[in-house]
Coordinates of C-alpha atoms and ligand atoms in Angstrom, one line a residue:
M20 CA -11.4 -6.5 3.8
D21 CA -14.5 -8.7 3.2
K22 CA -15.5 -11.4 5.7
L23 CA -18.1 -14.1 5.7
L24 CA -20.6 -14.3 8.5
I25 CA -22.2 -17.8 9.0
A26 CA -24.9 -18.8 11.3
G27 CA -24.2 -22.6 11.4
G28 CA -26.3 -25.6 12.1
V29 CA -28.5 -25.7 9.0
P30 CA -28.3 -28.9 6.8
L31 CA -27.7 -27.8 3.2
A32 CA -30.6 -28.7 0.9
G33 CA -31.4 -27.9 -2.7
E34 CA -29.7 -27.5 -6.1
I35 CA -26.9 -25.4 -7.5
A36 CA -24.8 -25.2 -10.6
I37 CA -21.1 -25.8 -10.6
S38 CA -18.8 -23.3 -12.4
G39 CA -16.1 -23.9 -15.0
A40 CA -12.8 -25.1 -13.5
K41 CA -10.3 -22.4 -12.4
N42 CA -7.4 -24.8 -12.8
A43 CA -8.4 -25.6 -16.4
A44 CA -9.3 -22.0 -17.3
L45 CA -5.9 -20.6 -16.3
P46 CA -3.7 -22.8 -18.6
L47 CA -6.3 -22.5 -21.3
M48 CA -6.1 -18.7 -21.3
C49 CA -2.3 -19.0 -21.6
A50 CA -2.7 -21.4 -24.6
A51 CA -4.1 -18.4 -26.5
L52 CA -0.5 -17.0 -26.5
L53 CA 0.4 -19.8 -28.9
T54 CA -1.5 -18.4 -31.8
P55 CA -2.1 -15.1 -33.6
E56 CA -5.7 -16.1 -34.1
P57 CA -8.5 -15.5 -31.6
V58 CA -9.2 -18.2 -29.0
T59 CA -12.7 -18.2 -27.5
L60 CA -13.3 -19.9 -24.1
T61 CA -16.7 -20.6 -22.7
N62 CA -17.9 -21.6 -19.2
V63 CA -15.2 -19.3 -17.8
P64 CA -15.7 -18.8 -14.0
E65 CA -15.7 -15.2 -12.8
L66 CA -12.9 -15.3 -10.2
N67 CA -10.1 -13.1 -9.0
D68 CA -7.5 -15.5 -10.4
I69 CA -9.1 -15.2 -13.8
A70 CA -9.1 -11.4 -13.5
T71 CA -5.4 -11.5 -12.5
M72 CA -4.6 -13.7 -15.6
L73 CA -6.5 -11.3 -17.9
K74 CA -4.6 -8.4 -16.5
L75 CA -1.3 -10.3 -17.1
L76 CA -2.3 -11.2 -20.7
A77 CA -3.5 -7.7 -21.5
Q78 CA -0.2 -6.3 -20.3
M79 CA 1.5 -8.5 -22.8
G80 CA -0.5 -7.1 -25.7
V81 CA -3.3 -9.7 -25.8
K82 CA -6.7 -8.2 -26.7
V83 CA -9.4 -9.5 -24.4
E84 CA -13.1 -9.4 -25.2
K85 CA -15.8 -10.6 -22.9
V86 CA -18.4 -12.0 -25.3
G87 CA -20.9 -13.5 -23.0
A88 CA -22.6 -12.5 -19.8
G89 CA -21.2 -13.7 -16.5
G90 CA -22.4 -16.9 -14.9
T91 CA -25.7 -17.0 -13.1
A92 CA -27.3 -19.6 -10.9
G93 CA -28.2 -21.2 -14.2
G94 CA -24.6 -22.3 -14.6
E95 CA -23.4 -20.9 -17.9
G96 CA -20.1 -19.1 -17.2
M97 CA -18.8 -16.1 -19.2
A98 CA -17.2 -16.4 -22.6
L99 CA -13.9 -14.7 -23.4
T100 CA -12.1 -14.2 -26.6
L101 CA -8.4 -13.8 -26.4
D102 CA -6.5 -12.4 -29.4
A103 CA -2.7 -12.6 -29.1
S104 CA -1.9 -11.3 -32.6
G105 CA -0.4 -8.1 -31.1
L106 CA 1.7 -9.9 -28.4
N107 CA 4.6 -7.5 -27.8
Q108 CA 5.7 -7.6 -24.1
P109 CA 6.8 -11.1 -23.0
L110 CA 6.9 -10.2 -19.3
A111 CA 5.2 -11.5 -16.2
P112 CA 6.0 -9.0 -13.4
Y113 CA 6.5 -9.9 -9.8
E114 CA 3.4 -7.9 -8.7
L115 CA 1.1 -10.3 -10.6
V116 CA 3.1 -13.5 -10.1
K117 CA 3.2 -13.1 -6.3
K118 CA -0.6 -12.7 -6.4
M119 CA -1.0 -15.9 -8.4
R120 CA 1.6 -18.6 -8.9
A121 CA -0.2 -20.0 -12.0
S122 CA 1.1 -16.9 -13.8
V123 CA 4.2 -19.1 -14.5
L124 CA 2.0 -20.8 -17.1
V125 CA 2.8 -18.0 -19.6
L126 CA 6.5 -19.1 -19.7
G127 CA 6.2 -22.1 -22.0
P128 CA 3.9 -20.5 -24.6
L129 CA 5.9 -17.2 -24.7
V130 CA 9.2 -18.9 -25.4
A131 CA 7.6 -21.2 -28.0
R132 CA 5.8 -18.4 -29.9
Y133 CA 7.6 -15.2 -29.1
G134 CA 11.1 -16.6 -28.6
E135 CA 11.6 -14.9 -25.3
A136 CA 10.0 -14.7 -21.8
R137 CA 10.8 -12.9 -18.6
V138 CA 8.7 -14.4 -15.8
S139 CA 9.2 -13.5 -12.1
L140 CA 10.0 -16.4 -9.8
P141 CA 6.9 -16.9 -7.5
G142 CA 8.8 -17.3 -4.2
G143 CA 7.2 -19.3 -1.4
C144 CA 3.6 -19.3 -0.5
A145 CA 1.4 -20.3 2.5
I146 CA 1.4 -24.0 1.7
G147 CA 5.1 -24.5 0.9
A148 CA 8.2 -23.7 -1.1
R149 CA 6.6 -24.6 -4.5
P150 CA 9.6 -24.1 -6.8
V151 CA 9.4 -24.1 -10.6
D152 CA 12.7 -25.9 -11.3
Q153 CA 11.0 -28.6 -13.4
H154 CA 9.5 -26.0 -15.7
I155 CA 12.9 -24.5 -16.2
K156 CA 14.7 -27.9 -16.6
G157 CA 12.2 -29.0 -19.3
L158 CA 12.6 -25.8 -21.3
A159 CA 16.4 -26.0 -21.1
A160 CA 16.2 -29.6 -22.4
M161 CA 14.2 -28.2 -25.3
G162 CA 17.1 -25.9 -26.1
A163 CA 16.0 -22.7 -24.4
E164 CA 18.8 -20.5 -23.0
I165 CA 17.5 -20.0 -19.6
G166 CA 18.7 -18.4 -16.4
I167 CA 17.7 -16.5 -13.3
E168 CA 18.3 -12.7 -13.3
Q169 CA 17.1 -10.4 -10.6
G170 CA 14.4 -12.7 -9.4
Y171 CA 13.2 -13.4 -13.0
V172 CA 13.4 -16.5 -15.1
H173 CA 14.7 -15.2 -18.4
A174 CA 14.3 -17.7 -21.3
R175 CA 15.2 -17.3 -25.0
A176 CA 15.0 -19.7 -27.9
A177 CA 14.9 -18.9 -31.6
K178 CA 13.1 -22.2 -32.0
L179 CA 12.6 -24.8 -29.3
K180 CA 13.6 -28.4 -30.2
G181 CA 11.6 -31.5 -29.3
A182 CA 13.2 -33.5 -26.4
R183 CA 12.6 -36.4 -24.1
L184 CA 11.6 -34.8 -20.7
F185 CA 11.3 -36.5 -17.4
T186 CA 10.0 -34.5 -14.4
D187 CA 11.4 -35.5 -10.9
M188 CA 7.9 -35.3 -9.4
V189 CA 4.4 -35.1 -10.9
T190 CA 3.8 -31.4 -11.5
V191 CA 0.5 -30.2 -12.9
T192 CA 1.4 -26.7 -14.2
G193 CA 4.9 -28.1 -15.1
T194 CA 3.3 -30.6 -17.4
E195 CA 1.0 -28.0 -18.9
N196 CA 3.8 -25.5 -19.5
L197 CA 6.0 -28.1 -21.2
M198 CA 3.1 -29.5 -23.3
M199 CA 2.2 -26.0 -24.5
A200 CA 5.8 -25.2 -25.4
A201 CA 6.3 -28.5 -27.2
C202 CA 3.3 -27.8 -29.6
L203 CA 5.5 -25.3 -31.5
A204 CA 8.9 -27.0 -31.1
A205 CA 10.7 -28.7 -33.9
G206 CA 10.2 -32.5 -33.8
E207 CA 8.8 -34.8 -31.1
T208 CA 8.7 -34.1 -27.4
V209 CA 7.9 -36.9 -24.9
I210 CA 7.0 -35.9 -21.3
E211 CA 7.4 -38.8 -18.9
N212 CA 6.0 -38.8 -15.4
A213 CA 3.4 -36.4 -16.7
A214 CA 0.5 -35.2 -14.6
R215 CA -2.7 -37.1 -15.4
E216 CA -5.0 -34.5 -13.9
P217 CA -8.3 -33.9 -15.9
E218 CA -7.3 -30.2 -16.4
V219 CA -4.2 -31.4 -18.3
V220 CA -6.5 -33.4 -20.6
D221 CA -8.8 -30.5 -21.0
L222 CA -5.9 -28.3 -22.1
A223 CA -4.7 -31.0 -24.5
H224 CA -8.2 -31.2 -26.1
C225 CA -8.1 -27.5 -26.7
L226 CA -4.6 -27.5 -28.1
I227 CA -5.5 -30.4 -30.4
S228 CA -8.5 -28.3 -31.7
M229 CA -5.9 -25.5 -32.4
G230 CA -4.0 -27.9 -34.6
A231 CA -1.5 -29.4 -32.1
R232 CA -0.5 -33.1 -32.4
I233 CA -0.7 -34.5 -28.9
S234 CA -1.3 -38.1 -27.7
G235 CA -1.3 -39.7 -24.3
A236 CA -2.8 -36.8 -22.3
G237 CA -4.4 -38.4 -19.2
T238 CA -1.6 -41.0 -19.0
D239 CA 1.9 -40.4 -17.5
V240 CA 3.5 -40.3 -21.0
I241 CA 2.5 -37.5 -23.3
R242 CA 3.8 -37.3 -26.9
I243 CA 3.7 -34.0 -28.8
Q244 CA 4.7 -33.7 -32.5
G245 CA 5.6 -30.0 -33.0
V246 CA 3.8 -28.1 -35.7
E247 CA 4.7 -24.8 -37.5
R248 CA 1.7 -22.9 -36.2
L249 CA -1.5 -23.2 -34.3
H250 CA -4.8 -21.6 -35.2
G251 CA -7.8 -20.2 -33.2
T252 CA -10.6 -22.3 -31.7
T253 CA -13.6 -22.2 -29.4
H254 CA -13.4 -24.4 -26.3
R255 CA -15.7 -25.0 -23.4
I256 CA -14.0 -25.3 -20.0
M257 CA -14.6 -28.5 -18.0
P258 CA -16.5 -28.3 -14.7
D259 CA -14.6 -27.5 -11.5
R260 CA -14.1 -30.8 -9.7
I261 CA -12.7 -29.1 -6.6
E262 CA -15.7 -26.8 -6.3
T263 CA -18.0 -29.8 -6.8
G264 CA -16.1 -31.7 -4.1
T265 CA -16.3 -28.7 -1.7
Y266 CA -20.1 -28.4 -1.9
L267 CA -20.5 -32.2 -1.6
C268 CA -18.3 -32.0 1.6
A269 CA -20.3 -29.1 2.9
A270 CA -23.5 -31.1 2.5
A271 CA -22.0 -34.1 4.1
A272 CA -20.7 -32.1 7.1
T273 CA -24.1 -30.5 7.7
G274 CA -26.2 -33.7 7.3
G275 CA -27.7 -32.2 4.1
S276 CA -29.1 -33.3 0.8
V277 CA -28.0 -31.6 -2.4
R278 CA -28.0 -31.9 -6.2
L279 CA -25.1 -30.3 -8.1
T280 CA -25.6 -29.7 -11.8
H281 CA -23.3 -28.8 -14.7
T282 CA -20.7 -31.1 -13.3
S283 CA -19.6 -34.7 -13.6
A284 CA -18.5 -37.4 -11.2
S285 CA -16.1 -38.8 -13.7
Y286 CA -13.2 -36.6 -12.4
L287 CA -14.0 -37.3 -8.8
D288 CA -13.8 -41.0 -8.1
A289 CA -11.5 -40.7 -5.2
V290 CA -13.6 -38.1 -3.5
I291 CA -16.9 -39.8 -4.1
D292 CA -15.5 -43.0 -2.8
K293 CA -14.6 -41.3 0.5
L294 CA -17.9 -39.6 0.8
M295 CA -19.6 -43.0 0.4
D296 CA -17.3 -44.4 3.1
A297 CA -18.4 -41.5 5.3
G298 CA -22.0 -42.8 4.9
C299 CA -23.3 -40.6 2.2
E300 CA -25.7 -41.9 -0.4
I301 CA -24.6 -40.7 -3.8
A302 CA -26.6 -40.9 -7.1
L303 CA -24.8 -40.0 -10.3
E304 CA -26.6 -38.5 -13.4
R305 CA -25.0 -37.6 -16.7
E306 CA -24.2 -34.1 -15.7
A307 CA -25.3 -33.9 -12.1
I308 CA -24.5 -35.5 -8.7
R309 CA -26.9 -36.0 -5.8
L310 CA -25.7 -36.5 -2.3
K311 CA -27.8 -37.4 0.8
A312 CA -25.8 -37.3 4.0
P313 CA -26.5 -39.3 7.1
K314 CA -27.3 -37.4 10.3
R315 CA -23.7 -37.7 11.3
A316 CA -21.0 -38.8 8.9
T317 CA -18.3 -41.4 9.8
A318 CA -14.7 -40.2 9.9
V319 CA -12.7 -41.2 6.8
S320 CA -8.9 -41.4 6.5
I321 CA -7.3 -40.0 3.4
R322 CA -3.9 -39.7 1.8
T323 CA -3.3 -37.1 -0.9
A324 CA -1.4 -37.9 -4.1
P325 CA -1.4 -37.0 -7.8
Y326 CA -4.5 -37.8 -9.8
P327 CA -6.3 -40.2 -9.9
A328 CA -5.6 -40.5 -6.2
F329 CA -7.2 -38.2 -3.6
P330 CA -6.5 -34.5 -4.5
T331 CA -4.6 -32.3 -2.1
D332 CA -7.0 -29.5 -3.1
M333 CA -9.8 -31.5 -1.2
Q334 CA -7.7 -32.3 1.9
A335 CA -8.7 -29.3 4.0
Q336 CA -12.4 -29.7 3.3
F337 CA -12.2 -33.4 4.4
M338 CA -10.4 -32.3 7.5
A339 CA -13.4 -30.1 8.3
L340 CA -15.8 -33.0 7.6
N341 CA -13.8 -35.3 9.9
C342 CA -14.0 -32.7 12.7
V343 CA -17.7 -33.3 13.0
A344 CA -17.8 -36.9 12.0
E345 CA -18.1 -40.0 14.3
G346 CA -14.7 -41.5 15.1
T347 CA -11.0 -40.8 14.5
A348 CA -9.3 -40.6 11.1
T349 CA -5.9 -39.7 9.7
I350 CA -5.1 -37.3 7.0
R351 CA -1.7 -37.6 5.2
E352 CA -0.6 -34.8 2.9
T353 CA 2.1 -35.9 0.5
I354 CA 2.1 -33.1 -2.1
F355 CA 2.8 -29.9 -0.1
E356 CA 4.9 -29.7 3.0
N357 CA 2.9 -27.1 4.9
R358 CA -0.7 -27.6 4.1
F359 CA -2.2 -27.9 7.6
M360 CA -2.5 -24.2 8.3
H361 CA -6.3 -24.6 8.7
A362 CA -5.9 -27.1 11.6
V363 CA -5.2 -24.4 14.2
E364 CA -8.1 -22.3 12.9
L365 CA -10.5 -25.4 13.0
A366 CA -9.3 -25.9 16.6
R367 CA -10.7 -22.4 17.4
L368 CA -14.1 -23.9 16.6
G369 CA -13.4 -26.7 19.1
A370 CA -12.0 -29.3 16.7
D371 CA -9.7 -32.0 18.0
I372 CA -6.7 -32.3 15.6
K373 CA -3.2 -33.4 16.3
I374 CA -0.5 -32.8 13.8
D375 CA 2.5 -35.1 13.4
G376 CA 4.7 -34.1 10.5
N377 CA 2.7 -34.6 7.3
M378 CA -0.1 -36.5 9.2
A379 CA -3.1 -35.0 11.0
I380 CA -5.2 -37.1 13.4
V381 CA -8.7 -35.9 13.7
T382 CA -11.2 -37.0 16.3
G383 CA -14.7 -36.0 15.4
K384 CA -16.8 -34.0 17.9
P385 CA -20.6 -34.1 18.1
R386 CA -20.6 -30.3 17.9
L387 CA -18.3 -27.4 17.0
T388 CA -19.0 -23.9 18.2
G389 CA -18.8 -20.7 16.1
A390 CA -15.8 -18.4 16.4
T391 CA -13.8 -15.9 14.4
V392 CA -11.3 -17.6 12.1
M393 CA -8.8 -16.5 9.6
A394 CA -8.3 -18.0 6.1
T395 CA -4.7 -18.7 5.0
D396 CA -5.1 -20.1 1.5
L397 CA -7.8 -20.9 -0.9
R398 CA -8.8 -24.4 0.2
A399 CA -8.1 -23.8 3.8
S400 CA -10.7 -21.0 3.6
A401 CA -13.2 -23.5 2.1
S402 CA -12.6 -25.8 5.1
L403 CA -13.3 -23.0 7.5
V404 CA -16.6 -22.2 5.8
I405 CA -17.6 -25.9 5.9
A406 CA -16.8 -26.1 9.6
G407 CA -18.7 -22.8 10.2
L408 CA -21.7 -24.2 8.4
A409 CA -21.6 -27.3 10.6
A410 CA -20.9 -25.5 13.9
E411 CA -23.4 -24.1 16.3
G412 CA -23.6 -20.3 16.5
E413 CA -21.9 -17.7 14.5
T414 CA -18.6 -18.1 12.7
L415 CA -16.8 -15.1 11.1
V416 CA -14.3 -16.1 8.4
D417 CA -11.8 -13.3 7.9
R418 CA -9.6 -12.7 4.8
I419 CA -12.0 -14.2 2.3
Y420 CA -10.1 -12.7 -0.6
H421 CA -8.5 -16.2 -0.8
L422 CA -12.0 -17.6 -1.4
D423 CA -12.8 -15.0 -4.1
R424 CA -9.7 -16.2 -6.0
G425 CA -11.2 -19.6 -6.5
Y426 CA -14.9 -20.0 -5.7
E427 CA -17.4 -18.2 -7.8
R428 CA -20.0 -16.4 -5.6
M429 CA -19.7 -18.9 -2.9
E430 CA -22.0 -17.2 -0.4
E431 CA -24.7 -16.9 -3.0
K432 CA -24.5 -20.6 -3.9
L433 CA -24.5 -21.6 -0.2
A434 CA -27.4 -19.3 0.5
A435 CA -29.3 -21.0 -2.4
L436 CA -28.8 -24.2 -0.5
G437 CA -30.4 -22.7 2.6
A438 CA -27.2 -21.6 4.5
R439 CA -27.5 -18.6 6.7
I440 CA -24.4 -16.8 5.3
R441 CA -23.6 -13.2 4.3
R442 CA -20.7 -11.2 3.2
V443 CA -19.8 -8.3 5.5
K444 CA -17.5 -5.5 4.4
Ligands
UD1_519 C1 -1.5 -27.3 -9.3 C2 -2.9 -26.7 -9.0 C3 -3.1 -26.7 -7.5 C4 -2.9 -28.1 -6.9 C5 -1.6 -28.7 -7.3 C6 -1.4 -30.1 -6.9 C7 -3.2 -25.2 -10.8 C8 -3.3 -23.8 -11.3 N1 -2.9 -25.4 -9.5 O1 -0.5 -26.5 -8.7 O2 -4.4 -26.2 -7.2 O3 -2.9 -28.0 -5.4 O4 -1.5 -28.6 -8.7 O5 -2.4 -30.9 -7.4 O6 -3.5 -26.1 -11.6 N2 7.3 -28.9 -7.6 C9 8.6 -28.8 -7.6 N3 9.2 -28.2 -8.7 C10 8.5 -27.8 -9.8 C11 7.1 -28.0 -9.8 C12 6.5 -28.6 -8.6 O7 9.3 -29.1 -6.6 O8 9.1 -27.3 -10.8 C13 6.6 -29.6 -6.4 C14 5.7 -28.6 -5.7 O9 6.4 -27.8 -4.7 C15 4.7 -29.6 -5.0 C16 4.6 -30.7 -6.1 O10 5.8 -30.6 -6.9 O11 5.3 -30.1 -3.8 C17 3.4 -30.6 -6.9 O12 3.2 -29.3 -7.4 P1 2.5 -28.9 -8.8 O13 1.7 -30.1 -9.3 O14 3.5 -28.3 -9.7 O15 1.5 -27.8 -8.3 P2 1.0 -26.6 -9.2 O16 1.0 -27.1 -10.6 O17 1.6 -25.4 -8.8

């Protein structure tokens, strides 16, 4: 299993390009199931989660063609053409769903276009129970016959019917699944309490360019007028706001100065705000962000909540930043019930963190010291890398397959910013 070896204490400096967003790419790939015509996606990040999704789609009879070279430091990701004209196997098996929960995003498109889907229930994961009951409830309200059989959600509908849907909580993939399904349903669907995440908006833009009639994406009420069929399109995937935030945080924690290109601050207000509170100078360009950190950042309290509030996917990275900042701060996690697994690993580097339910109290230390730590999930892994970069001495981050799921060539990008980091087998 690969590990990352980091010799910490170097302020990050320089410029790197941000990749296309994983959490936009995954639903967009599933949108290709909605049409028999080819859908081309550009700026696709080369990640293990993308490879898992490609495997899943290929298994269903989708033809996949990689039409562009993979991303380079220049920042133009790969291009993929997905052709679902031969879709013949509406199944997402447990082996793939357990690897990647976002596999559930095939459910809505399959029922809508193929009339049937069998998708394994994902089960629990490192950060909490994460059920998919809202996806199921929504499809049932649209007239799907839906039940659980042998660990699989089995859904059938000759033709989905538009409906008024209300989700009990804000769910990102739930909103995406139901929005995709509604595109081919008969009549109007209204999704209330919809997720407002930029990735939902990116998906809506692509669906609209495929002929879907959607309004309100980016607000908490999305209206979809069903159409008979969708056609092919070409769509460029938005920049990864979480990758952007992660490198900004890494620069802040190391007292560095970086410029991130191929990205935009427009999806990152809550994160940028906190980095400024931490004492960082930020300059925004049209498609780039510059950050200059103070020698030592000031601790900042955060509370995670659905977009546009502070993202749960940036919580662990800010915990790492607070570990080396001046002062004490609180971190409240309101989205997932078990998302502080990184705290005990950060403590191995000398961090002072107390956990009280869904709140962590972090008191910054002038210095952390390197140690061997183990990654438990994607963003937790990123927080350990940030802490390792800021710590004195060597940090070995084990189980980095989590990082490879969601960060494109992380060690290369960090090395380009001057970090002493290498992958060891
Ligand atoms: C997406 C993101 C993930 C991010 C999360 C929250 C993708 C591929 N992943 O995950 O990176 O951390 O949003 O911003 O986009 N819930 C239910 N029942 C449901 C659905 C959700 O109880 O049917 C709960 C979840 O357990 C969680 C909360 O609702 O507590 C929000 O989850 P959700 O927004 O659905 O997360 P994902 O879409 O899985």
